CSV table of C-alpha atoms in Angstrom, one decimal:
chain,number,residue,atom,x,y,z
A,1,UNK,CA,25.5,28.7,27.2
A,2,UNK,CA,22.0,28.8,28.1
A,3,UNK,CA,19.8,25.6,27.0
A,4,UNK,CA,16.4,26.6,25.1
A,5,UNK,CA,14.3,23.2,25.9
A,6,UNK,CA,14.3,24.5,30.1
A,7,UNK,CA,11.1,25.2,30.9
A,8,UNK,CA,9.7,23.9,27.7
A,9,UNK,CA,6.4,22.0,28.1
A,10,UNK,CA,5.0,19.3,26.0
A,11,UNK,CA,1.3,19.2,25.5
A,12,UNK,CA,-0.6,16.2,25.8
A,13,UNK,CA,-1.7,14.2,21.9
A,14,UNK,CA,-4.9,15.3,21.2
A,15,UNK,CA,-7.2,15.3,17.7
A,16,UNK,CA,-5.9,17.8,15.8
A,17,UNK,CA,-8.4,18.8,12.9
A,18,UNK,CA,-6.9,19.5,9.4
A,19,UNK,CA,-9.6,20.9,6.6
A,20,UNK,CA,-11.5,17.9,6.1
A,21,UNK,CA,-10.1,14.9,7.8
A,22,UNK,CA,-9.1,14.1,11.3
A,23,UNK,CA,-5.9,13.3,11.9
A,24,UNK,CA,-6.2,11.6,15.5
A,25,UNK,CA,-3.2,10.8,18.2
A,26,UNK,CA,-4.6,7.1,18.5
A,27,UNK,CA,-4.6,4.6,15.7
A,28,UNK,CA,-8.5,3.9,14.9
A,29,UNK,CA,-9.1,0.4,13.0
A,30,UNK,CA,-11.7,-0.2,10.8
A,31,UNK,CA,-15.2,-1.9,12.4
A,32,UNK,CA,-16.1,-5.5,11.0
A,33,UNK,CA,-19.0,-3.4,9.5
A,34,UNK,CA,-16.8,-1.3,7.9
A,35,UNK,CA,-14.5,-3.4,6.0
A,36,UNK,CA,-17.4,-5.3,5.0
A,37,UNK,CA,-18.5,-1.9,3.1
A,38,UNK,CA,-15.2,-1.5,1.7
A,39,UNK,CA,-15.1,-4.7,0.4
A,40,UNK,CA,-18.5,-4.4,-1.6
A,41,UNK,CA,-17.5,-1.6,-3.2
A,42,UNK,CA,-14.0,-2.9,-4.3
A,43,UNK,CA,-13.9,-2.7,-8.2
A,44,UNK,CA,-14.2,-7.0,-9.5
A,45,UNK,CA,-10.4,-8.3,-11.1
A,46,UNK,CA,-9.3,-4.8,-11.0
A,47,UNK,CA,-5.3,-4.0,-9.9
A,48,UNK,CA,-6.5,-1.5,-6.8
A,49,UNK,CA,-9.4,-3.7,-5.8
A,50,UNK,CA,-7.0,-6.9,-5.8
A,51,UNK,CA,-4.2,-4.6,-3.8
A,52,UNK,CA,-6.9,-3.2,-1.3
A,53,UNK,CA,-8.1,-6.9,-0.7
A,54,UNK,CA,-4.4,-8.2,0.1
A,55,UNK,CA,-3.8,-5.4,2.5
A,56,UNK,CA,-7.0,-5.8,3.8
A,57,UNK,CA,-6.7,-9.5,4.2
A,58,UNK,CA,-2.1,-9.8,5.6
A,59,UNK,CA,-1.6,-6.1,7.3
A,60,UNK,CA,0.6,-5.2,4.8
A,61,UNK,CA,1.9,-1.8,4.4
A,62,UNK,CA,1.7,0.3,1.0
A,63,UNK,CA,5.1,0.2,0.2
A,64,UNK,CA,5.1,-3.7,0.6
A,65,UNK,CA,2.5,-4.8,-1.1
A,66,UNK,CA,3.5,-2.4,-3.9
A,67,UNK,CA,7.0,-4.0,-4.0
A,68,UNK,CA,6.0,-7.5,-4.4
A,69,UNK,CA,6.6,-9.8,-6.8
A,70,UNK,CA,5.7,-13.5,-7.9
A,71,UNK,CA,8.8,-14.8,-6.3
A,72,UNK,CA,7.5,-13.1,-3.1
A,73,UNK,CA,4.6,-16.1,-3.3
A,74,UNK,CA,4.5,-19.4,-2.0
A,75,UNK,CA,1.2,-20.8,-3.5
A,76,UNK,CA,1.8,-24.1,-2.0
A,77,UNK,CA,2.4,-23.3,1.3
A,78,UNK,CA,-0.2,-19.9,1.5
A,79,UNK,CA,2.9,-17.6,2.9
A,80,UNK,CA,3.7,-14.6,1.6
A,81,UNK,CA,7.5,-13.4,2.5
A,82,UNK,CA,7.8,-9.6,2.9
A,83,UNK,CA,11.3,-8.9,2.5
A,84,UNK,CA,11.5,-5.2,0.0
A,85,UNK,CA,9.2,-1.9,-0.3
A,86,UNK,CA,8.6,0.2,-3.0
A,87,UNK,CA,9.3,4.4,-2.6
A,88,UNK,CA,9.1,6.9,-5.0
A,89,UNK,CA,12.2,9.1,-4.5
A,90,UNK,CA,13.2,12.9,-5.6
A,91,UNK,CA,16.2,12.8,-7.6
A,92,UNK,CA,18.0,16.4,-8.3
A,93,UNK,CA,20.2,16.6,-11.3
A,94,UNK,CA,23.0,18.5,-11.7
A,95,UNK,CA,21.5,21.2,-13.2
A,96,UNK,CA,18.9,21.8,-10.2
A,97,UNK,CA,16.2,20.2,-12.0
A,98,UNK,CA,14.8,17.1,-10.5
A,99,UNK,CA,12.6,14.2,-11.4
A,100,UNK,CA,10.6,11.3,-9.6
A,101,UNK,CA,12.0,7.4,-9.8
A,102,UNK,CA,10.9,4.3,-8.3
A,103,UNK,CA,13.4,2.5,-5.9
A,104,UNK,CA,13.1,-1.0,-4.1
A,105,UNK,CA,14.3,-1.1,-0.9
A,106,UNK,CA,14.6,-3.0,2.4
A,107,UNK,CA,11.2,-2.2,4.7
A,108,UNK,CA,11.0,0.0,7.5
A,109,UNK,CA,12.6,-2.1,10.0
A,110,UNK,CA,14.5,-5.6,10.3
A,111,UNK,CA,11.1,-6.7,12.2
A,112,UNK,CA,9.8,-5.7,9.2
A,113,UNK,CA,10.9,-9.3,7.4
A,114,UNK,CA,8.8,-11.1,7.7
A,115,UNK,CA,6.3,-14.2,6.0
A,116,UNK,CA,2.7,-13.7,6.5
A,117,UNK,CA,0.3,-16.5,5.6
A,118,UNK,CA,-2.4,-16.0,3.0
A,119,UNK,CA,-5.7,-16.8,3.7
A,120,UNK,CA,-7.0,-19.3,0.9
A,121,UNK,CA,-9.9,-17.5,-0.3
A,122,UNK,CA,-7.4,-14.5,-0.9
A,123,UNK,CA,-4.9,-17.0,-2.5
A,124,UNK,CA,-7.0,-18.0,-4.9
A,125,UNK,CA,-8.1,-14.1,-6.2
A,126,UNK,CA,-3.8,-13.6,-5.9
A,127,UNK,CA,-3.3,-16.5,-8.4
A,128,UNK,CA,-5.9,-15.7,-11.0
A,129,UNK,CA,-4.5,-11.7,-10.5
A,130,UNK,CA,-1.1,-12.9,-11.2
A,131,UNK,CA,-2.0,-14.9,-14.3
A,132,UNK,CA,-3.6,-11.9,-15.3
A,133,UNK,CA,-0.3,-9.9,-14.7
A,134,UNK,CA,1.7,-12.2,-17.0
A,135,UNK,CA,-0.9,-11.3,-19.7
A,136,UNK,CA,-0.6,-7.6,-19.3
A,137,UNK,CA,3.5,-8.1,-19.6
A,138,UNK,CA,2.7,-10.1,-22.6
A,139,UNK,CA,0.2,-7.4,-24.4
A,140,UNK,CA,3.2,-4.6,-23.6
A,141,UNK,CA,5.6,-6.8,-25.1
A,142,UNK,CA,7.5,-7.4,-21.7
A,143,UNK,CA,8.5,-10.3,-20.5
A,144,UNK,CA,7.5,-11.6,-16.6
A,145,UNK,CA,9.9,-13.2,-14.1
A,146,UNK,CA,9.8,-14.1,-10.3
A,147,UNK,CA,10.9,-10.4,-10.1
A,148,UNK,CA,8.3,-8.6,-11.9
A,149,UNK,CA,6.3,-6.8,-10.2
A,150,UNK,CA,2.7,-7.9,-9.4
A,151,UNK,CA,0.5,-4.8,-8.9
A,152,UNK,CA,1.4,-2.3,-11.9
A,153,UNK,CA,-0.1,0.3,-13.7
A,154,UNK,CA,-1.6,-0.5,-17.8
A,155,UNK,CA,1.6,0.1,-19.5
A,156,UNK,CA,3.3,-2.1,-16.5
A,157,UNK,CA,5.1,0.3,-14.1
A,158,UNK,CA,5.4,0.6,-11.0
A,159,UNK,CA,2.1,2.1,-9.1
A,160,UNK,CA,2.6,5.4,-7.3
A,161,UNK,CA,1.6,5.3,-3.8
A,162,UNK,CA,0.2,9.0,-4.5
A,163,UNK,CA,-2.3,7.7,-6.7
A,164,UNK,CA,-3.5,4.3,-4.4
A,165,UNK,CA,-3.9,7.2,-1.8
A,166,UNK,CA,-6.1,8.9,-3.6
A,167,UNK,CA,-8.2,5.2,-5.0
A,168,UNK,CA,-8.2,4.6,-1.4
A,169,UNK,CA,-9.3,8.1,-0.5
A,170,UNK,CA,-13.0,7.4,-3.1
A,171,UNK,CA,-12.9,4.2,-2.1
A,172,UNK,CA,-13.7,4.9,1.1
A,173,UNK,CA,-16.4,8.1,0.3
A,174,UNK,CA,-18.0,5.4,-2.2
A,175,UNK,CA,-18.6,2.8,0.7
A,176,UNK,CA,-19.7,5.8,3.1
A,177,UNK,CA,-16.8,4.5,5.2
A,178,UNK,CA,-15.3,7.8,7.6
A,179,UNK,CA,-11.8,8.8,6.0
A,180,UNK,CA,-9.0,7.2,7.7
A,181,UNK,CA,-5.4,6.8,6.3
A,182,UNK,CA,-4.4,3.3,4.4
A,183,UNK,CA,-2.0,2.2,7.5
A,184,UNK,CA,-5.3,2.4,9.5
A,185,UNK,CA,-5.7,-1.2,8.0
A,186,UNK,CA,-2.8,-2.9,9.5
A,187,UNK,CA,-5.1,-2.4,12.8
């Protein structure tokens, strides 16, 4: 009978301030200076450092770097196709309990699809990394395909975004870089 919204009025997007970070209404990208920081204090042939530099270096998002596999590569023609994202998922069981699993999906949108070319100082540390990666399989007793995963955890799963958050999170106090969230390197 009567509509609630009349009347209503929007404020404008402004900074709103939340403990200790800033969570602003405008995307702010990282200065030249900044990701130059960053990238000293990367840790050497480490997963996370090797992850940080690929988003760094192609825009990807979390999900879809953490989704990508070997077949996802074209090392001959330095393109990388984004086609699947990882997301960890809730799933309740029947008797109310619930636990955590990994699922591969398509990416946020269809513009999402996309191939992205590598840049060949990057390509290089990508094929050493996923040499390494067939190693690690190896040691666990697994065996590595086109669609294995490329960024996993020691015992090879999958990595929880949670826990690049919070890499990226000391990451950034470590290079006395100003907090601002992974996406923020897409920009």
């Amino acid at each position: 009978i009567k509509n609630p919204c009349i009347g209503l009025i929007i404020p404008e997007a402004k900074s709103i301030t939340n403990n200790k970070k800033t969570i602003a209404s405008d995307v702010e990208p990282f200065s030249d200076v900044e990701i130059n920081k960053i990238k000293k204090h990367l840790p050497e042939g480490k997963n996370i450092g090797i992850l940080f530099l690929l988003c760094l270096g192609t825009g990807l998002r979390q999900g879809e770097a953490l989704a990508l596999t070997e077949g996802d590569i074209d090392f001959n023609s330095s393109n990388l196709t984004v086609t699947k994202s990882l997301k960890r998922i809730k799933c309740i069981k029947k008797d109310g309990s619930y636990d955590y699993e990994f699922v591969i999906q398509s990416p946020k949108t269809q513009n999402s699809i996309r191939a992205i070319h590598i840049p060949s100082a990057l390509l290089k540390i990508l094929r050493e990394h996923v040499s390494a990666q067939k190693n690690k399989f190896s040691k666990n007793g697994l065996i590595f395909t086109d669609n294995s995963l490329i960024f996993t955890t020691e015992s090879c799963l999958p990595v929880d975004a949670r826990n690049l958050v919070r890499a990226w999170e000391r990451l950034l106090k470590k290079a006395g870089v100003r907090y601002r969230k992974f996406h923020n390197i897409r920009h």
